[in-house]
Coordinates of C-alpha atoms and ligand atoms in Angstrom, one line a residue:
M1 CA 0.0 0.0 0.0
H2 CA 1.5 3.3 -0.9
T3 CA 1.3 6.2 1.6
T4 CA 1.3 9.8 0.5
K5 CA 3.6 12.1 2.4
L6 CA 2.6 15.7 2.8
R7 CA 5.3 17.6 1.0
I8 CA 5.6 21.3 1.2
P9 CA 7.6 23.0 -1.6
T10 CA 10.8 24.5 -0.2
S11 CA 9.9 28.1 -1.0
Q12 CA 6.6 27.7 0.7
Q13 CA 8.3 26.1 3.7
Q14 CA 10.6 29.1 3.9
Q15 CA 7.7 31.5 3.8
L16 CA 5.9 29.6 6.4
D17 CA 9.0 29.4 8.7
A18 CA 9.6 33.1 8.1
A19 CA 6.1 34.0 9.0
I20 CA 6.1 31.8 12.1
M21 CA 9.5 33.1 13.3
D22 CA 8.4 36.6 12.6
G23 CA 5.6 36.3 15.1
A24 CA 7.4 34.2 17.6
H25 CA 10.7 35.9 18.1
R26 CA 10.6 39.5 17.0
S27 CA 8.9 41.9 19.3
P28 CA 6.7 44.5 17.7
A29 CA 8.7 47.1 19.6
A30 CA 12.0 45.9 18.2
R31 CA 11.2 46.4 14.5
P32 CA 8.4 47.9 12.5
P33 CA 5.8 45.1 11.8
A34 CA 5.1 44.1 8.3
P35 CA 1.5 45.0 7.2
P36 CA -0.5 42.1 8.8
R37 CA -2.7 41.8 5.7
S38 CA 0.1 40.8 3.4
K39 CA 1.3 38.3 6.0
M40 CA -2.2 36.9 6.3
K41 CA -2.4 36.5 2.5
V42 CA 0.9 34.6 2.3
L43 CA -0.3 32.3 5.1
L44 CA -3.7 31.7 3.6
L45 CA -2.0 31.0 0.3
V46 CA 0.3 28.5 1.9
I47 CA -2.7 26.8 3.7
A48 CA -4.8 26.7 0.5
T49 CA -2.1 25.2 -1.7
N50 CA -1.3 22.6 0.9
L51 CA -4.9 21.6 1.3
V52 CA -5.2 21.3 -2.5
S53 CA -2.2 19.1 -2.6
V54 CA -3.6 16.9 0.2
Y55 CA -6.8 16.6 -1.8
L56 CA -5.1 15.8 -5.0
F57 CA -2.7 13.2 -3.5
S58 CA -5.4 11.5 -1.6
G59 CA -8.0 11.8 -4.4
A60 CA -5.7 10.1 -6.8
S61 CA -5.5 7.0 -4.8
L62 CA -9.2 6.8 -3.8
S63 CA -10.3 4.5 -6.5
L64 CA -11.1 1.0 -5.3
R65 CA -8.7 -1.5 -6.6
L66 CA -10.8 -4.3 -7.9
P67 CA -9.4 -7.5 -9.1
A68 CA -8.6 -7.7 -12.8
G69 CA -11.6 -8.8 -14.9
A70 CA -14.0 -7.8 -12.2
A71 CA -14.1 -4.2 -13.2
A72 CA -17.8 -4.2 -14.0
P73 CA -19.3 -7.1 -12.0
S74 CA -22.5 -8.4 -13.4
I75 CA -24.6 -10.4 -10.9
H76 CA -25.0 -14.0 -11.7
L77 CA -28.1 -14.8 -9.8
W78 CA -28.4 -18.5 -11.0
D79 CA -24.8 -19.5 -11.0
S80 CA -23.9 -20.1 -7.3
S81 CA -20.2 -20.7 -7.9
A82 CA -20.0 -17.5 -10.0
L83 CA -21.9 -15.7 -7.2
L84 CA -19.4 -16.9 -4.6
R85 CA -16.6 -15.7 -6.9
D86 CA -18.2 -12.3 -7.1
L87 CA -18.7 -12.1 -3.4
G88 CA -15.0 -13.0 -2.8
A89 CA -13.9 -10.3 -5.2
T90 CA -16.2 -7.7 -3.5
R91 CA -14.8 -8.6 -0.1
A92 CA -11.3 -8.2 -1.3
A93 CA -12.2 -4.8 -2.8
L94 CA -13.8 -3.8 0.5
A95 CA -10.7 -4.7 2.5
A96 CA -8.5 -2.7 0.1
A97 CA -10.9 0.3 0.5
R98 CA -10.7 0.0 4.3
A99 CA -6.9 0.2 4.1
E100 CA -7.2 3.2 1.9
V101 CA -9.5 4.9 4.4
A102 CA -7.0 4.3 7.2
A103 CA -4.2 5.8 5.2
L104 CA -6.4 8.8 4.4
R105 CA -7.2 9.2 8.0
A106 CA -3.5 9.3 8.9
Q107 CA -3.0 11.9 6.2
C108 CA -5.8 14.0 7.6
N109 CA -4.2 13.8 11.0
A110 CA -0.9 15.0 9.6
S111 CA -2.5 17.8 7.7
S112 CA -4.6 18.9 10.6
L113 CA -1.4 19.0 12.7
L114 CA 0.2 21.2 10.1
L115 CA -2.9 23.3 10.0
E116 CA -2.8 23.7 13.8
S117 CA 0.8 24.8 13.7
V118 CA 0.1 27.2 10.8
L119 CA -2.8 28.7 12.8
A120 CA -0.6 29.1 15.9
G121 CA 2.0 30.9 13.8
L122 CA -0.8 33.1 12.4
G123 CA -2.0 33.9 15.8
A124 CA 1.5 34.8 17.0
A125 CA 2.0 37.0 13.9
H126 CA -1.1 38.9 14.9
G127 CA 0.0 39.3 18.5
D128 CA -2.4 36.9 20.1
K129 CA -1.4 35.7 23.6
P130 CA 0.7 32.7 22.7
A131 CA 0.4 29.3 24.3
A132 CA 4.2 28.6 24.5
A133 CA 5.9 30.3 27.4
D134 CA 9.0 31.3 25.4
R135 CA 7.0 33.4 23.0
G136 CA 5.8 35.7 25.8
F137 CA 6.7 39.3 26.5
N138 CA 10.0 39.8 24.7
G139 CA 11.0 36.4 25.9
W140 CA 9.7 36.8 29.5
P141 CA 7.1 34.2 30.5
E142 CA 5.1 37.0 32.2
E143 CA 5.0 40.6 31.6
P144 CA 7.7 42.3 33.6
T145 CA 6.5 45.0 35.9
G146 CA 7.9 47.6 38.2
E147 CA 11.7 47.9 38.6
L148 CA 12.3 44.7 36.6
R149 CA 10.5 46.3 33.7
L150 CA 12.4 49.6 34.0
A151 CA 15.7 47.8 34.2
T152 CA 15.2 45.4 31.3
E153 CA 13.1 47.1 28.7
P154 CA 14.7 49.2 25.9
H155 CA 14.6 53.0 26.3
R156 CA 14.3 55.5 23.5
L157 CA 17.3 57.5 22.4
P158 CA 17.2 61.2 21.5
L159 CA 16.9 61.7 17.8
G160 CA 20.4 62.8 17.1
F161 CA 22.0 59.8 18.7
S162 CA 20.0 57.0 17.1
A163 CA 21.7 57.5 13.7
K164 CA 25.2 57.4 15.3
L165 CA 24.5 54.3 17.3
G166 CA 22.5 52.6 14.6
T167 CA 19.5 52.0 16.9
D168 CA 16.5 53.9 18.2
E169 CA 16.6 52.4 21.6
L170 CA 19.1 51.6 24.3
H171 CA 18.8 48.0 25.4
P172 CA 20.0 47.2 28.9
G173 CA 22.7 44.5 29.0
V174 CA 20.8 41.8 30.9
G175 CA 21.7 38.1 30.7
F176 CA 19.5 36.2 28.3
A177 CA 19.1 33.3 30.8
C178 CA 17.5 35.7 33.3
R179 CA 14.2 35.1 31.4
N180 CA 14.3 31.5 32.7
F181 CA 14.2 32.6 36.3
Q182 CA 11.7 35.4 36.3
D183 CA 10.3 34.6 39.8
E184 CA 13.6 34.8 41.5
L185 CA 14.6 37.8 39.5
A186 CA 11.4 39.5 40.4
R187 CA 12.2 38.9 44.1
Y188 CA 15.7 40.3 43.5
M189 CA 14.1 43.4 41.8
A190 CA 11.6 43.9 44.6
Y191 CA 12.9 46.9 46.6
D192 CA 12.0 50.5 47.4
A193 CA 13.4 52.6 44.5
G194 CA 15.8 55.1 45.9
G195 CA 15.9 53.3 49.3
E196 CA 18.1 50.6 50.9
C197 CA 18.5 47.3 49.1
P198 CA 17.0 44.3 50.9
D199 CA 19.4 42.1 52.8
D200 CA 20.6 39.3 50.6
A201 CA 20.8 36.7 53.3
D202 CA 19.9 33.8 51.0
A203 CA 22.5 34.9 48.4
L204 CA 19.9 35.4 45.7
E205 CA 22.3 37.5 43.6
L206 CA 24.9 34.8 43.5
Q207 CA 22.3 32.1 42.8
L208 CA 21.1 34.0 39.8
I209 CA 24.6 34.6 38.5
L210 CA 25.5 30.9 38.9
K211 CA 22.5 29.9 36.9
G212 CA 23.6 32.1 34.0
C213 CA 21.5 35.2 34.7
E214 CA 24.5 37.4 34.1
P215 CA 24.8 40.3 33.9
L216 CA 22.0 41.0 36.4
P217 CA 19.7 44.0 35.8
R218 CA 20.8 47.2 37.5
R219 CA 18.9 48.2 40.6
R220 CA 18.0 51.6 42.0
C221 CA 18.8 50.9 45.7
R222 CA 21.7 51.3 48.0
P223 CA 23.3 48.3 49.6
R224 CA 23.8 48.7 53.3
S225 CA 27.4 49.3 54.3
P226 CA 28.7 46.9 57.0
A227 CA 28.4 48.4 60.5
R228 CA 31.6 49.9 61.9
Y229 CA 33.3 49.8 58.5
V230 CA 37.1 50.2 58.8
E231 CA 39.1 51.7 55.9
P232 CA 41.6 49.4 54.3
A233 CA 45.2 49.1 55.3
P234 CA 47.8 50.8 52.9
L235 CA 49.8 48.9 50.3
P236 CA 52.0 46.9 50.4
G237 CA 51.0 45.7 53.8
S238 CA 47.4 45.1 52.7
L239 CA 48.6 42.4 50.3
W240 CA 49.2 40.0 53.2
S241 CA 47.0 41.1 55.9
I242 CA 43.5 39.8 56.8
P243 CA 41.1 42.8 57.0
P244 CA 38.9 43.5 60.0
D245 CA 35.7 41.5 60.0
T246 CA 33.7 44.8 59.9
T247 CA 34.6 45.3 56.2
V248 CA 32.2 42.6 55.2
N249 CA 28.4 41.9 55.3
W250 CA 28.4 38.3 56.5
S251 CA 24.7 37.5 56.3
P252 CA 24.9 35.2 53.3
Y253 CA 27.7 33.1 54.8
A254 CA 27.9 30.3 57.3
C255 CA 31.1 31.8 58.8
K256 CA 30.6 35.1 60.4
N257 CA 34.2 36.3 60.6
Y258 CA 37.6 35.7 59.0
T259 CA 38.8 33.7 62.1
C260 CA 36.1 31.2 61.2
L261 CA 37.1 31.0 57.5
V262 CA 40.8 30.5 58.3
G263 CA 39.9 27.9 60.9
R264 CA 37.6 26.1 58.5
A265 CA 40.3 25.9 55.9
R266 CA 42.8 24.5 58.4
A267 CA 40.3 22.0 59.9
R268 CA 39.1 20.6 56.6
G269 CA 42.2 21.1 54.5
G270 CA 40.0 22.9 52.0
G271 CA 37.9 26.0 51.4
G272 CA 34.8 23.8 51.1
G273 CA 32.8 23.0 48.0
S274 CA 34.3 21.9 44.8
Y275 CA 36.8 24.7 44.2
E276 CA 40.4 24.2 45.0
C277 CA 40.9 27.2 47.3
K278 CA 42.6 25.4 50.1
D279 CA 43.8 27.6 52.9
C280 CA 42.9 30.6 50.7
F281 CA 42.2 33.0 53.6
D282 CA 45.1 31.8 55.7
L283 CA 47.8 34.5 54.9
A284 CA 49.9 33.6 58.0
A285 CA 53.7 33.6 57.4
G286 CA 54.8 30.1 56.6
G287 CA 51.3 29.0 55.6
K288 CA 50.5 27.2 52.3
E289 CA 49.1 30.4 50.7
R290 CA 52.5 32.0 51.1
R291 CA 54.2 29.2 49.3
R292 CA 51.9 29.0 46.3
W293 CA 53.7 29.6 42.9
M294 CA 57.0 30.3 44.7
S295 CA 59.0 27.3 43.5
D296 CA 59.2 24.9 40.5
N297 CA 59.8 21.9 42.8
G298 CA 58.8 19.1 40.5
G299 CA 55.1 19.3 41.6
P300 CA 52.2 19.6 39.2
G301 CA 52.6 23.4 38.8
F302 CA 55.1 26.1 37.7
S303 CA 56.5 29.0 39.6
I304 CA 55.6 32.6 38.8
D305 CA 59.3 33.5 38.5
G306 CA 59.9 30.6 36.1
V307 CA 57.0 31.6 33.9
L308 CA 58.0 35.3 33.8
A309 CA 61.6 34.3 33.1
S310 CA 60.4 32.5 29.9
R311 CA 59.3 35.9 28.5
A312 CA 61.3 38.9 27.4
P313 CA 61.9 41.1 30.5
G314 CA 59.1 43.6 31.2
T315 CA 56.8 42.3 28.5
V316 CA 54.3 40.8 31.0
R317 CA 52.6 43.8 32.5
L318 CA 48.8 43.1 32.4
G319 CA 47.0 39.9 33.3
L320 CA 43.8 38.2 34.2
D321 CA 43.4 35.4 36.8
I322 CA 40.3 33.4 36.0
G323 CA 38.7 32.0 39.2
G324 CA 41.4 33.5 41.3
G325 CA 39.9 32.8 44.7
A326 CA 41.4 35.0 47.4
G327 CA 43.7 36.9 45.0
T328 CA 47.1 35.5 46.0
F329 CA 48.2 35.1 42.4
A330 CA 47.5 38.7 41.7
A331 CA 49.3 39.7 45.0
R332 CA 52.4 37.8 43.9
M333 CA 52.2 39.3 40.4
R334 CA 51.8 42.8 41.9
E335 CA 55.0 42.3 43.9
R336 CA 56.6 41.7 40.4
G337 CA 55.1 44.8 38.9
V338 CA 52.4 43.0 37.0
T339 CA 48.7 44.3 37.3
V340 CA 46.4 41.3 37.5
V341 CA 42.6 41.4 37.6
T342 CA 41.0 38.5 39.5
T343 CA 37.6 37.1 38.6
T344 CA 35.8 36.0 41.7
L345 CA 32.4 34.8 42.8
D346 CA 31.4 34.9 46.5
V347 CA 30.6 31.2 46.7
G348 CA 30.6 30.3 50.4
A349 CA 32.9 33.2 51.4
P350 CA 33.3 36.9 50.7
F351 CA 36.1 36.4 48.1
S352 CA 35.5 39.8 46.3
A353 CA 35.7 41.8 49.5
F354 CA 38.8 40.0 50.6
V355 CA 40.6 40.5 47.3
A356 CA 39.7 44.2 47.3
S357 CA 40.9 44.7 50.8
R358 CA 44.2 43.3 49.8
G359 CA 44.4 46.2 47.3
L360 CA 43.7 44.0 44.2
V361 CA 40.9 44.2 41.6
P362 CA 38.1 41.6 42.0
L363 CA 35.9 41.2 38.9
Q364 CA 32.5 39.5 39.5
L365 CA 32.3 37.2 36.6
S366 CA 31.3 33.5 36.0
L367 CA 33.1 31.2 33.6
A368 CA 30.0 31.2 31.4
Q369 CA 30.3 34.9 30.5
R370 CA 32.3 36.4 27.7
L371 CA 35.3 38.2 29.1
P372 CA 34.6 42.0 29.2
L373 CA 37.9 42.8 27.5
A374 CA 38.7 43.9 24.0
D375 CA 40.7 41.6 21.6
G376 CA 44.4 41.3 22.1
V377 CA 44.9 43.3 25.3
M378 CA 46.3 40.9 27.9
D379 CA 49.9 39.8 28.3
I380 CA 49.0 36.8 30.5
V381 CA 45.9 34.9 31.5
H382 CA 46.1 32.4 34.4
A383 CA 43.4 29.9 35.2
M384 CA 43.4 27.4 38.1
Q385 CA 39.8 26.5 38.6
L386 CA 39.2 24.9 35.2
G387 CA 38.9 21.1 34.9
G388 CA 36.9 18.2 33.8
W389 CA 33.8 19.6 35.6
V390 CA 33.4 22.2 32.9
P391 CA 31.1 21.1 30.1
G392 CA 33.2 20.6 27.0
A393 CA 31.4 23.2 24.9
V394 CA 31.6 25.8 27.6
L395 CA 35.4 25.0 28.0
E396 CA 36.1 25.4 24.3
L397 CA 34.2 28.7 24.1
A398 CA 36.0 29.9 27.2
L399 CA 39.4 28.9 25.8
F400 CA 38.7 30.7 22.5
D401 CA 37.8 33.7 24.5
V402 CA 41.1 33.6 26.4
Y403 CA 42.9 33.4 23.1
R404 CA 40.9 36.4 21.9
V405 CA 41.8 38.7 24.8
L406 CA 45.5 37.7 24.7
R407 CA 47.8 39.9 22.7
P408 CA 50.0 38.2 20.1
G409 CA 52.8 36.5 22.0
G410 CA 50.8 36.6 25.2
V411 CA 50.6 33.5 27.3
F412 CA 47.9 31.4 28.8
W413 CA 48.9 29.6 31.9
L414 CA 46.6 26.6 32.5
D415 CA 47.3 25.7 36.1
H416 CA 46.4 22.4 37.8
F417 CA 43.7 21.5 35.2
A418 CA 42.2 18.4 36.8
C419 CA 40.6 15.6 34.7
H420 CA 40.2 11.9 34.3
G421 CA 43.4 10.4 32.8
P422 CA 42.2 9.1 29.5
R423 CA 40.4 12.3 28.7
L424 CA 43.5 14.3 29.0
N425 CA 44.9 13.1 25.7
A426 CA 41.6 12.2 24.1
T427 CA 39.6 15.4 24.8
Y428 CA 41.5 18.2 26.4
A429 CA 44.8 18.3 24.6
P430 CA 43.0 18.3 21.2
I431 CA 40.8 21.2 22.4
L432 CA 43.8 23.3 23.3
D433 CA 45.5 22.5 20.0
R434 CA 42.3 23.4 18.1
V435 CA 42.1 26.8 19.8
G436 CA 45.5 27.6 18.2
F437 CA 47.9 27.8 21.2
R438 CA 51.5 26.9 20.9
R439 CA 52.9 24.7 23.7
L440 CA 55.8 26.3 25.6
R441 CA 55.6 24.0 28.6
W442 CA 53.4 20.9 29.2
K443 CA 53.4 19.0 32.4
A444 CA 50.9 16.2 33.1
S445 CA 51.1 14.4 36.5
R446 CA 48.9 12.0 38.4
K447 CA 46.9 13.6 41.2
L448 CA 48.2 12.0 44.3
D449 CA 45.9 13.6 47.0
L450 CA 43.0 11.4 45.9
G451 CA 44.8 8.1 46.3
A452 CA 46.5 6.2 43.5
E453 CA 43.5 4.0 42.6
R454 CA 41.7 7.0 41.0
N455 CA 43.0 7.8 37.6
E456 CA 42.9 11.6 38.1
W457 CA 45.5 13.8 36.5
Y458 CA 46.7 17.4 36.7
L459 CA 47.7 19.3 33.6
S460 CA 49.8 22.4 33.9
A461 CA 50.6 24.1 30.6
L462 CA 52.1 27.3 29.4
L463 CA 50.6 28.1 26.0
E464 CA 51.5 31.0 23.7
K465 CA 49.2 32.8 21.3
P466 CA 51.4 32.9 18.2
L467 CA 52.7 36.3 17.0
T468 CA 51.1 35.7 13.6
Ligands
NAG501 C1 -5.6 10.5 14.5 O1 -5.4 11.2 15.7 C2 -6.3 10.7 16.7 C3 -6.1 11.6 18.0 O2 -5.9 12.9 17.6 C4 -5.9 9.3 17.1 O3 -6.8 8.8 18.0 C5 -6.0 8.4 15.8 O4 -5.6 7.1 16.1 C6 -5.2 9.0 14.7 N1 -5.3 8.2 13.5 C7 -4.4 7.8 12.8 C8 -4.7 7.0 11.6 O5 -3.2 8.1 13.0
NAG502 C1 33.5 34.0 64.6 O1 32.3 33.4 64.1 C2 32.0 32.2 64.7 C3 30.7 31.7 64.0 O2 30.9 31.8 62.6 C4 31.8 32.3 66.2 O3 31.5 31.1 66.7 C5 33.0 32.9 66.8 O4 32.8 33.2 68.2 C6 33.4 34.2 66.1 N1 34.7 34.6 66.6 C7 35.0 35.9 66.8 C8 36.4 36.2 67.3 O5 34.2 36.8 66.6
NAG503 C1 49.2 11.2 26.8 O1 50.0 10.9 25.7 C2 51.4 10.9 25.9 C3 52.1 10.6 24.6 O2 51.7 11.5 23.6 C4 51.8 9.9 27.0 O3 53.1 9.9 27.2 C5 51.0 10.2 28.2 O4 51.2 9.2 29.2 C6 49.5 10.3 28.0 N1 48.8 10.7 29.2 C7 47.8 10.1 29.7 C8 47.3 10.7 31.0 O5 47.3 9.1 29.3

């Protein structure tokens, strides 16, 4: 039995797609709408031609297939064997007809589905309230109101500027993923305009950033300063001193002072969570934080002096430390005349405030976001928090981004990249090569702190962005 597929000519399909996309993804505010009448005509034309083709295809196969020779059965009333033969033939014809009807019904189902989707598209093109959540208000499931609306909707530019900027409106830079968390975001945006920001005891801000709602919308409120705030210590002493507890608002954290954070690190041998920020806050002389990057002693990492010595003197002046924890890498670099910006997120501890009180620049940025730097500006990028936990596509995009912001001849220092042994050669080395780095140093070593039975490895690599 042959079945008829509903085929839509490509050009019609394109028109259909265009019309549906038009309604679904472009806000009326963002671009002038096409005259609805012409769109309607195109859609009706598409529907009509498809219905005709359904009819023709199905009509062509609607004739009953009778056995050969029985095309015009005459009824043999007196010949019982002939009568039986006729009856058999008619039964066969009926069965064939039933099969045809079933096929037709399936076709009708398919075409009614198509019709439904066309009508939904038509409704969206005409600004009906759509059924699907993602076709809502400029991508928001519900219409944003109040401060959320003010901070996320586009605002009209004065006439003279629109030509220069190539747009009539200024769109706030708000993370696309924020649309997926409208309830939480609405809570974050619920405050008295011009007043004090609500206390963020449940770290709503961080939760949103970690989910990819980054950048967050701006707010018109003032965060409360910590009580009895103390001004920072002067440089260079600030680099290695723990600031007073009163420089931080501790409400989102389990620890309520730096003594607790240092003690927690010492007790557990780690900063907590999945990040490798062991003893981060312990700046005591002789502590582990003081020894970091100080010697090339055959361990899994390199020393800062070793890395700087591999470049022409004075050519490493600006850097970025991705996931730089408490800022010690930047502190050591500052002692060597290199300005390093540290990306931090306050996961479990006030990293940003701590880095800042040391006199270093904390940049609140997750790994998922494009680096807010122009192409080719950095002499060095250092990253210690990367590893097998980062989804492959995110990692590859991040590495291309690192390559982008490095200047020609700049270096990417991949530090203690932790991953499962077989994937080191099979997955990660090829990604690094694909990005285009040239290997200056490459050190893979088995991770010993987990026990030898687990095949976990560290990769430390010094990679150069080629000059040409
Ligand atoms: C047509 O769709 C209905 C439900 O919409 C279903 O019950 C029926 O089995 C379908 N018929 C065929 C032939 O696919
Ligand atoms: C520090 O905070 C902890 C709780 O986080 C508390 O038990 C301890 O008494 C505090 N210590 C000081 C010196 O304030
Ligand atoms: C990766 O490949 C190199 C040879 O290219 C080999 O020496 C090394 O042991 C491999 N590493 C792992 C973790 O399998």
